[in-house]
Structures are given as C-alpha cells and as structure tokens.
C-alpha cells in the first residue's frame, strides 16, 4: 500500500489522461503483477453465476478505463472478474477537446468530459476477434452508445450497429444513455425514447440463437419517479438488469476549493462523493425491482468495506473505476480478502 502511494504521488504530478496510458505501459512490466497482485488464495470460492454467466469473482472494471479493448489480458491478470469495454460508438471519434480529465485529490474524485472517444465498432470488433480467450478467465462486457453527430431520433440505429458488430466478441451488453458528456444523450433516459431503444436492442438480441444479457446503465441524478419509470420499462422489455450508477453532474458537498472545482469545468464527477448516492439508488432499486432482475452497483467504491456493503445490500456484481485509480490494484486484493472472511463466518 505504501509503495502504491509513492507511485501515485509521482503519477499525480502528470496530466491525468497521460498518466492513464503511462500506467498501462508500466503495468506491462513483468514484475508489476507480482508487486501489485490482485489475486488471493481461495478466491475461486468467490465465483458466482449471474445472468446465466459464470463470473470468477464479483468485482469488475467499469466502462471507460479500457475504451478500445487494448488491455484486457493485462487487466485480467490484476484480478478483475469482468471488464467492460467502451463506450463503443459506430464510427471512431476523438471525443471532447483536451484537457478533459481532472483530479480532485481532496475528494478522492475525478471529473471527466471525455465524450465517448473510441476507435469505433469496426476496429474494436476486429481487435476483440484477435483476442485469445482460451486461458483468459475474465468476462467481457460491451458498453455501447451513439456518435455525437447522430441525432437522438436516429440513435437506435447506432446502438443496433454496435450490438451487431460486438455480439460475437463480448459476453454481455450495456446500453449507455447516462453519460453527461455527449450532448442530449441523457434525454434517451426519458420514458418513450428509452422504451423504443430498449425494445429495439432486445428484439435484435432475441433473434440470435443464444441471446446475451443486456443491461441499462443509469445516471445518479434521476428522481425516484424517473427510476420507477425505468424499472417499469426494463421489466416490460425483459432485459437482464440495471447498472447503477454513472457519473454525476452534482458538485454538492465537495471538500475541494470552489475555484479548483470550477476550473475543471463541465463533466461527470466520479469517486468518493458519489458513494452514498449510488448506495442509496441501489437500496431503492433492490426494494422496487423484481427479484430476478440483476443489479450491478458502480459509483464511489473506494474501499473494501464499501464493496461488501453493496453486495450485502443486494448487488449481484460491483464495478470499480475511480477507486482503482486512487487505491491501485491492491484494492482488488483487499476486497477479495474481506469477502472471503465474510464467506467463512
């Protein structure tokens, strides 16, 4: 833990987006997974069946970290049970202008306005087709979205294109309508638009000989009335479940100086400030959703005990992102040790 704090100190002297790519290069060093092991003895008992898939453990990496499916084997070595690539759009796009990723160290938080920068569905599907999964004990999720230039009226075609391209290469899908960084995207969470989109994706899914689990990722800024509507739509359409939550537009309760926050500008906030909000939405979903609906909890998971709390509250799986950046690969090890201790008691 001390070693990672030292490494993090020097990495945080550099711009966040550059550090992201530098860190992945450093983790390719042969001794990296020995210094920062994510596996623990006895972790095979953490495996579980969810949505008809066998997850080696309940801890996943949320979308946005490996947008282009470049680092799946390396991230699998760190101990994740599933890795969600994307968000993938039909056409490649550069995303929003840089700088677009900012740290708030006092809050253990990030603000990003990346804007679905990715290589596009064709390139990513080809990359995944070349991936040797014979010894890869990790599941892959495909998080799909629309291109910035695609009007919302035509968004369904973008999602269906990505769905078709990635179908043979991922284990489950996530329909992302909750990123705050693509103009107008969150309007697709509104009742009529969302129902039309999910019906189309699920119809395409059911035409396949072996349909795959489909999840909807929602924002933390929804009202309970909006969440109720979403639960109704997800239940009616018959997709697998919900991932809660994406990043928030709120800046309430931050410890960082107002000027520092304002300097970051627009974007979604992730990390510790989101913890209570995401926990609360999970509790609400668990109380309102059908018992067979799968719930994946993401947002503000910075410590092992928080992960245990989410699973105890009814999450079938959890996903890390900002906690992984601030706490490092050893966070997975601490979570697994705590989960194993609980399993023995």
CSV table of C-alpha atoms in Angstrom, one decimal:
chain,number,residue,atom,x,y,z
A,1,UNK,CA,0.0,0.0,0.0
A,2,UNK,CA,2.8,2.4,0.9
A,3,UNK,CA,4.6,1.6,-2.4
A,4,UNK,CA,1.5,2.4,-4.4
A,5,UNK,CA,1.1,5.7,-2.6
A,6,UNK,CA,4.6,6.6,-3.5
A,7,UNK,CA,4.0,5.7,-7.1
A,8,UNK,CA,0.7,7.6,-7.1
A,9,UNK,CA,2.4,10.7,-5.8
A,10,UNK,CA,4.7,10.9,-8.8
A,11,UNK,CA,2.0,9.9,-11.3
A,12,UNK,CA,-0.3,12.6,-10.0
A,13,UNK,CA,2.3,15.2,-10.9
A,14,UNK,CA,1.4,14.5,-14.5
A,15,UNK,CA,-1.8,15.3,-16.5
A,16,UNK,CA,-4.4,12.6,-15.8
A,17,UNK,CA,-5.0,11.4,-19.3
A,18,UNK,CA,-1.3,11.0,-20.0
A,19,UNK,CA,-1.0,9.1,-16.7
A,20,UNK,CA,-3.7,6.7,-17.8
A,21,UNK,CA,-1.7,5.5,-20.7
A,22,UNK,CA,1.6,5.6,-18.9
A,23,UNK,CA,0.2,3.5,-16.1
A,24,UNK,CA,-0.9,0.8,-18.5
A,25,UNK,CA,2.6,0.7,-20.0
A,26,UNK,CA,4.1,0.4,-16.6
A,27,UNK,CA,1.8,-2.5,-15.7
A,28,UNK,CA,3.1,-4.4,-18.7
A,29,UNK,CA,6.4,-4.7,-16.8
A,30,UNK,CA,6.7,-8.4,-16.0
A,31,UNK,CA,7.1,-7.8,-12.2
A,32,UNK,CA,4.2,-5.5,-12.0
A,33,UNK,CA,1.6,-8.1,-11.2
A,34,UNK,CA,3.9,-9.6,-8.6
A,35,UNK,CA,4.3,-6.2,-6.9
A,36,UNK,CA,0.6,-5.4,-7.1
A,37,UNK,CA,-1.1,-8.8,-7.1
A,38,UNK,CA,-4.9,-8.8,-7.3
A,39,UNK,CA,-5.4,-12.5,-6.6
A,40,UNK,CA,-5.6,-14.2,-3.3
A,41,UNK,CA,-5.6,-17.8,-2.1
A,42,UNK,CA,-9.0,-19.3,-2.1
A,43,UNK,CA,-10.6,-16.8,-4.4
A,44,UNK,CA,-12.2,-19.5,-6.5
A,45,UNK,CA,-15.0,-19.6,-3.9
A,46,UNK,CA,-15.9,-16.0,-4.9
A,47,UNK,CA,-17.1,-17.2,-8.3
A,48,UNK,CA,-20.8,-16.9,-8.9
A,49,UNK,CA,-23.5,-17.4,-11.6
A,50,UNK,CA,-25.1,-14.2,-12.7
A,51,UNK,CA,-27.5,-13.8,-15.7
A,52,UNK,CA,-26.5,-17.3,-16.9
A,53,UNK,CA,-22.8,-16.4,-16.9
A,54,UNK,CA,-20.1,-17.6,-14.6
A,55,UNK,CA,-18.1,-14.7,-13.1
A,56,UNK,CA,-14.8,-15.7,-11.5
A,57,UNK,CA,-15.4,-13.1,-8.8
A,58,UNK,CA,-18.0,-10.2,-8.4
A,59,UNK,CA,-15.5,-7.4,-9.0
A,60,UNK,CA,-15.5,-5.7,-12.4
A,61,UNK,CA,-13.8,-2.8,-14.1
A,62,UNK,CA,-16.4,-0.2,-15.3
A,63,UNK,CA,-16.5,1.1,-18.8
A,64,UNK,CA,-14.3,4.0,-19.7
A,65,UNK,CA,-11.0,2.6,-18.5
A,66,UNK,CA,-10.3,0.3,-21.4
A,67,UNK,CA,-12.4,2.0,-24.1
A,68,UNK,CA,-10.8,0.3,-27.0
A,69,UNK,CA,-10.3,-3.3,-25.7
A,70,UNK,CA,-6.5,-2.9,-25.8
A,71,UNK,CA,-5.6,-4.1,-22.3
A,72,UNK,CA,-8.0,-7.0,-21.5
A,73,UNK,CA,-5.3,-9.7,-20.8
A,74,UNK,CA,-3.3,-7.3,-18.6
A,75,UNK,CA,-6.3,-6.1,-16.6
A,76,UNK,CA,-7.4,-9.7,-16.2
A,77,UNK,CA,-4.1,-10.5,-14.6
A,78,UNK,CA,-4.8,-7.9,-12.0
A,79,UNK,CA,-7.7,-9.9,-10.8
A,80,UNK,CA,-10.9,-8.5,-12.2
A,81,UNK,CA,-13.8,-10.9,-12.7
A,82,UNK,CA,-15.2,-8.9,-15.7
A,83,UNK,CA,-14.0,-6.0,-17.8
A,84,UNK,CA,-16.4,-3.6,-19.6
A,85,UNK,CA,-15.0,-2.1,-22.7
A,86,UNK,CA,-16.2,1.1,-24.3
A,87,UNK,CA,-18.3,3.1,-24.6
A,88,UNK,CA,-18.2,2.0,-28.2
A,89,UNK,CA,-19.8,4.0,-31.0
A,90,UNK,CA,-20.3,3.0,-34.6
A,91,UNK,CA,-17.8,5.5,-36.0
A,92,UNK,CA,-14.5,6.4,-34.4
A,93,UNK,CA,-14.5,9.7,-32.7
A,94,UNK,CA,-11.9,11.8,-30.9
A,95,UNK,CA,-14.2,12.9,-28.0
A,96,UNK,CA,-14.1,16.3,-26.5
A,97,UNK,CA,-11.2,18.7,-26.6
A,98,UNK,CA,-8.4,18.3,-24.1
A,99,UNK,CA,-7.9,18.8,-21.2
A,100,UNK,CA,-11.0,16.7,-20.4
A,101,UNK,CA,-10.0,14.7,-17.3
A,102,UNK,CA,-9.3,16.3,-13.9
A,103,UNK,CA,-8.4,15.1,-10.4
A,104,UNK,CA,-9.9,16.4,-7.1
A,105,UNK,CA,-7.4,14.7,-4.7
A,106,UNK,CA,-9.0,16.2,-1.6
A,107,UNK,CA,-12.3,14.5,-2.5
A,108,UNK,CA,-10.7,11.3,-4.0
A,109,UNK,CA,-12.6,12.2,-7.1
A,110,UNK,CA,-12.4,12.7,-10.9
A,111,UNK,CA,-14.2,15.0,-13.3
A,112,UNK,CA,-14.3,13.9,-16.9
A,113,UNK,CA,-15.8,15.1,-20.1
A,114,UNK,CA,-14.2,12.5,-22.4
A,115,UNK,CA,-17.1,12.3,-24.8
A,116,UNK,CA,-17.0,8.7,-25.9
A,117,UNK,CA,-13.6,8.9,-27.5
A,118,UNK,CA,-13.0,5.4,-29.1
A,119,UNK,CA,-11.7,3.6,-32.2
A,120,UNK,CA,-15.2,2.8,-33.5
A,121,UNK,CA,-17.1,-0.5,-33.5
A,122,UNK,CA,-15.5,-2.0,-36.6
A,123,UNK,CA,-11.9,-1.6,-35.3
A,124,UNK,CA,-12.8,-2.7,-31.8
A,125,UNK,CA,-14.7,-5.8,-33.0
A,126,UNK,CA,-11.7,-6.8,-35.1
A,127,UNK,CA,-9.4,-6.3,-32.1
A,128,UNK,CA,-11.6,-8.5,-30.0
A,129,UNK,CA,-11.7,-11.2,-32.7
A,130,UNK,CA,-7.9,-11.5,-32.4
A,131,UNK,CA,-8.0,-11.9,-28.6
A,132,UNK,CA,-7.1,-15.4,-27.5
A,133,UNK,CA,-9.6,-16.1,-24.7
A,134,UNK,CA,-8.6,-19.8,-24.2
A,135,UNK,CA,-6.8,-19.0,-21.0
A,136,UNK,CA,-8.5,-15.8,-20.1
A,137,UNK,CA,-10.6,-16.2,-17.0
A,138,UNK,CA,-12.5,-12.9,-17.3
A,139,UNK,CA,-15.8,-11.9,-18.8
A,140,UNK,CA,-16.0,-9.1,-21.3
A,141,UNK,CA,-18.9,-6.6,-21.4
A,142,UNK,CA,-19.6,-4.3,-24.4
A,143,UNK,CA,-20.8,-0.8,-23.4
A,144,UNK,CA,-22.4,0.8,-26.4
A,145,UNK,CA,-23.5,4.3,-27.3
A,146,UNK,CA,-24.2,6.7,-30.1
A,147,UNK,CA,-21.9,9.0,-32.0
A,148,UNK,CA,-22.0,12.7,-31.1
A,149,UNK,CA,-23.2,13.7,-34.6
A,150,UNK,CA,-26.1,11.2,-34.6
A,151,UNK,CA,-29.4,13.0,-33.7
A,152,UNK,CA,-31.4,11.3,-30.9
A,153,UNK,CA,-34.1,10.4,-33.4
A,154,UNK,CA,-31.6,8.1,-35.2
A,155,UNK,CA,-29.8,6.9,-32.1
A,156,UNK,CA,-31.3,3.4,-32.2
A,157,UNK,CA,-29.5,2.6,-35.4
A,158,UNK,CA,-26.2,3.5,-33.7
A,159,UNK,CA,-26.9,1.1,-30.8
A,160,UNK,CA,-28.0,-1.7,-33.1
A,161,UNK,CA,-24.9,-1.3,-35.2
A,162,UNK,CA,-22.6,-1.6,-32.2
A,163,UNK,CA,-24.7,-4.5,-30.9
A,164,UNK,CA,-24.3,-6.4,-34.2
A,165,UNK,CA,-20.6,-5.8,-34.5
A,166,UNK,CA,-19.7,-6.8,-31.0
A,167,UNK,CA,-22.2,-9.6,-30.5
A,168,UNK,CA,-19.8,-12.5,-31.2
A,169,UNK,CA,-17.0,-11.0,-29.1
A,170,UNK,CA,-18.5,-10.0,-25.8
A,171,UNK,CA,-20.4,-11.8,-23.0
A,172,UNK,CA,-22.9,-9.1,-22.2
A,173,UNK,CA,-24.0,-5.7,-23.3
A,174,UNK,CA,-24.6,-2.4,-21.6
A,175,UNK,CA,-26.8,0.3,-23.2
A,176,UNK,CA,-25.3,3.6,-22.1
A,177,UNK,CA,-27.8,6.5,-22.1
A,178,UNK,CA,-26.5,8.1,-19.0
A,179,UNK,CA,-23.1,9.7,-19.8
A,180,UNK,CA,-23.3,13.5,-19.2
A,181,UNK,CA,-20.6,14.2,-21.8
A,182,UNK,CA,-22.5,13.6,-25.1
A,183,UNK,CA,-25.0,16.5,-25.7
A,184,UNK,CA,-28.6,15.3,-25.4
A,185,UNK,CA,-27.7,11.7,-24.6
A,186,UNK,CA,-29.4,11.7,-21.2
A,187,UNK,CA,-32.7,12.6,-23.0
A,188,UNK,CA,-32.7,9.0,-24.1
A,189,UNK,CA,-33.5,8.1,-20.5
A,190,UNK,CA,-36.9,9.6,-20.9
A,191,UNK,CA,-39.8,7.2,-21.0
A,192,UNK,CA,-40.8,7.0,-24.6
A,193,UNK,CA,-37.2,7.2,-26.0
A,194,UNK,CA,-35.9,4.6,-23.6
A,195,UNK,CA,-38.7,2.2,-24.3
A,196,UNK,CA,-38.2,2.4,-28.0
A,197,UNK,CA,-34.4,2.0,-27.8
A,198,UNK,CA,-34.5,-1.0,-25.4
A,199,UNK,CA,-37.3,-2.7,-27.4
A,200,UNK,CA,-35.1,-2.5,-30.5
A,201,UNK,CA,-32.0,-3.8,-28.8
A,202,UNK,CA,-33.8,-6.6,-27.1
A,203,UNK,CA,-35.6,-7.6,-30.3
A,204,UNK,CA,-32.3,-7.8,-32.1
A,205,UNK,CA,-30.9,-9.9,-29.2
A,206,UNK,CA,-33.9,-12.3,-29.2
A,207,UNK,CA,-33.3,-13.0,-32.9
A,208,UNK,CA,-30.0,-14.6,-32.0
A,209,UNK,CA,-29.8,-18.3,-31.4
A,210,UNK,CA,-28.3,-17.6,-28.0
A,211,UNK,CA,-29.3,-14.1,-26.7
A,212,UNK,CA,-26.9,-12.4,-24.3
A,213,UNK,CA,-27.6,-10.4,-21.1
A,214,UNK,CA,-28.4,-6.8,-21.7
A,215,UNK,CA,-28.1,-4.1,-19.0
A,216,UNK,CA,-29.1,-0.5,-18.9
A,217,UNK,CA,-26.7,1.9,-17.2
A,218,UNK,CA,-28.4,4.8,-15.4
A,219,UNK,CA,-27.4,8.2,-14.1
A,220,UNK,CA,-27.3,9.1,-10.3
A,221,UNK,CA,-29.1,12.3,-11.0
A,222,UNK,CA,-32.5,10.8,-11.7
A,223,UNK,CA,-35.6,11.4,-9.5
A,224,UNK,CA,-37.3,8.4,-7.8
A,225,UNK,CA,-40.2,8.9,-10.2
A,226,UNK,CA,-37.8,8.6,-13.2
A,227,UNK,CA,-36.2,5.5,-11.6
A,228,UNK,CA,-39.7,4.0,-11.2
A,229,UNK,CA,-40.4,4.6,-14.9
A,230,UNK,CA,-37.1,3.0,-15.9
A,231,UNK,CA,-37.8,-0.1,-13.7
A,232,UNK,CA,-41.1,-0.4,-15.4
A,233,UNK,CA,-39.6,-0.2,-18.9
A,234,UNK,CA,-36.7,-2.6,-18.1
A,235,UNK,CA,-39.2,-5.1,-16.7
A,236,UNK,CA,-41.6,-4.8,-19.6
A,237,UNK,CA,-38.9,-5.1,-22.3
A,238,UNK,CA,-37.3,-8.0,-20.5
A,239,UNK,CA,-33.7,-7.1,-20.5
A,240,UNK,CA,-31.4,-8.5,-17.8
A,241,UNK,CA,-30.9,-5.7,-15.4
A,242,UNK,CA,-29.6,-2.3,-14.4
A,243,UNK,CA,-26.1,-0.9,-13.7
A,244,UNK,CA,-26.3,2.0,-11.1
A,245,UNK,CA,-24.7,4.4,-11.5
A,246,UNK,CA,-22.8,6.5,-14.0
A,247,UNK,CA,-21.1,9.8,-13.1
A,248,UNK,CA,-23.0,12.7,-11.6
A,249,UNK,CA,-23.4,16.4,-12.6
A,250,UNK,CA,-23.7,17.4,-9.0
A,251,UNK,CA,-20.9,19.2,-7.2
A,252,UNK,CA,-22.6,19.2,-3.8
A,253,UNK,CA,-20.5,18.6,-0.6
A,254,UNK,CA,-17.1,18.7,-2.2
A,255,UNK,CA,-14.1,19.4,0.0
A,256,UNK,CA,-12.0,20.9,-2.8
A,257,UNK,CA,-12.0,24.7,-3.1
A,258,UNK,CA,-14.7,26.2,-5.3
A,259,UNK,CA,-12.2,27.7,-7.7
A,260,UNK,CA,-10.5,24.4,-8.2
A,261,UNK,CA,-13.8,22.7,-9.0
A,262,UNK,CA,-14.9,25.5,-11.3
A,263,UNK,CA,-11.5,25.4,-13.1
A,264,UNK,CA,-12.3,21.8,-14.1
A,265,UNK,CA,-15.4,22.9,-15.9
A,266,UNK,CA,-18.2,20.7,-17.1
A,267,UNK,CA,-18.2,16.9,-16.9
A,268,UNK,CA,-19.2,13.9,-14.8
A,269,UNK,CA,-18.0,13.6,-11.2
A,270,UNK,CA,-16.9,10.1,-10.0
A,271,UNK,CA,-15.3,8.8,-6.9
A,272,UNK,CA,-15.9,9.1,-3.2
A,273,UNK,CA,-18.5,11.9,-3.3
A,274,UNK,CA,-20.8,9.5,-5.3
A,275,UNK,CA,-20.6,6.7,-2.7
A,276,UNK,CA,-23.7,7.5,-0.7
A,277,UNK,CA,-25.8,8.4,-3.7
A,278,UNK,CA,-25.0,5.2,-5.5
A,279,UNK,CA,-25.6,3.2,-2.4
A,280,UNK,CA,-29.0,4.9,-1.9
A,281,UNK,CA,-30.0,4.2,-5.5
A,282,UNK,CA,-29.0,0.5,-5.1
A,283,UNK,CA,-31.2,0.2,-2.0
A,284,UNK,CA,-34.1,1.8,-3.8
A,285,UNK,CA,-33.7,-0.5,-6.9
A,286,UNK,CA,-33.5,-3.5,-4.7
A,287,UNK,CA,-36.7,-2.6,-2.9
A,288,UNK,CA,-38.6,-1.9,-6.2
A,289,UNK,CA,-37.2,-4.3,-8.8
A,290,UNK,CA,-38.4,-7.8,-9.5
A,291,UNK,CA,-36.4,-10.3,-7.5
A,292,UNK,CA,-34.9,-11.8,-10.7
A,293,UNK,CA,-33.6,-8.5,-12.1
A,294,UNK,CA,-29.8,-8.4,-11.9
A,295,UNK,CA,-28.3,-5.3,-10.3
A,296,UNK,CA,-24.7,-4.2,-10.8
A,297,UNK,CA,-23.5,-1.4,-8.5
A,298,UNK,CA,-21.0,1.1,-9.6
A,299,UNK,CA,-20.0,4.6,-8.3
A,300,UNK,CA,-18.0,5.7,-5.3
A,301,UNK,CA,-16.5,2.3,-4.5
A,302,UNK,CA,-13.2,3.4,-2.9
A,303,UNK,CA,-12.7,0.8,-0.1
A,304,UNK,CA,-13.2,-2.9,0.5
A,305,UNK,CA,-15.9,-2.4,3.2
A,306,UNK,CA,-18.0,-0.3,0.7
A,307,UNK,CA,-17.9,-3.1,-1.8
A,308,UNK,CA,-19.0,-5.6,0.9
A,309,UNK,CA,-21.8,-3.2,1.8
A,310,UNK,CA,-23.1,-3.0,-1.8
A,311,UNK,CA,-23.1,-6.8,-2.1
A,312,UNK,CA,-24.8,-7.2,1.2
A,313,UNK,CA,-27.4,-4.6,0.0
A,314,UNK,CA,-28.3,-6.8,-3.0
A,315,UNK,CA,-25.9,-6.0,-5.7
A,316,UNK,CA,-25.1,-9.1,-7.8
A,317,UNK,CA,-21.9,-7.6,-9.0
A,318,UNK,CA,-19.8,-4.4,-8.5
A,319,UNK,CA,-17.7,-2.3,-10.7
A,320,UNK,CA,-14.6,-0.2,-9.8
A,321,UNK,CA,-13.2,2.8,-11.7
A,322,UNK,CA,-12.1,5.9,-9.7
A,323,UNK,CA,-11.3,3.7,-6.6
A,324,UNK,CA,-9.0,1.6,-8.8
A,325,UNK,CA,-7.1,4.8,-9.8
A,326,UNK,CA,-6.8,6.2,-6.3
A,327,UNK,CA,-6.2,3.0,-4.4
A,328,UNK,CA,-4.4,0.9,-7.0
A,329,UNK,CA,-4.5,-2.8,-8.0
A,330,UNK,CA,-4.2,-3.9,-4.4
A,331,UNK,CA,-7.7,-2.6,-3.8
A,332,UNK,CA,-9.0,-5.8,-5.5
A,333,UNK,CA,-6.9,-7.9,-3.2
A,334,UNK,CA,-8.3,-6.1,-0.1
A,335,UNK,CA,-11.9,-6.6,-1.3
A,336,UNK,CA,-11.4,-10.3,-2.0
A,337,UNK,CA,-9.8,-10.9,1.4
A,338,UNK,CA,-12.8,-9.2,3.1
A,339,UNK,CA,-15.3,-11.1,1.0
A,340,UNK,CA,-13.5,-14.4,1.8
A,341,UNK,CA,-13.5,-13.6,5.5
A,342,UNK,CA,-17.3,-12.9,5.4
A,343,UNK,CA,-17.8,-16.2,3.5
A,344,UNK,CA,-16.1,-18.1,6.3
A,345,UNK,CA,-18.2,-16.5,9.1
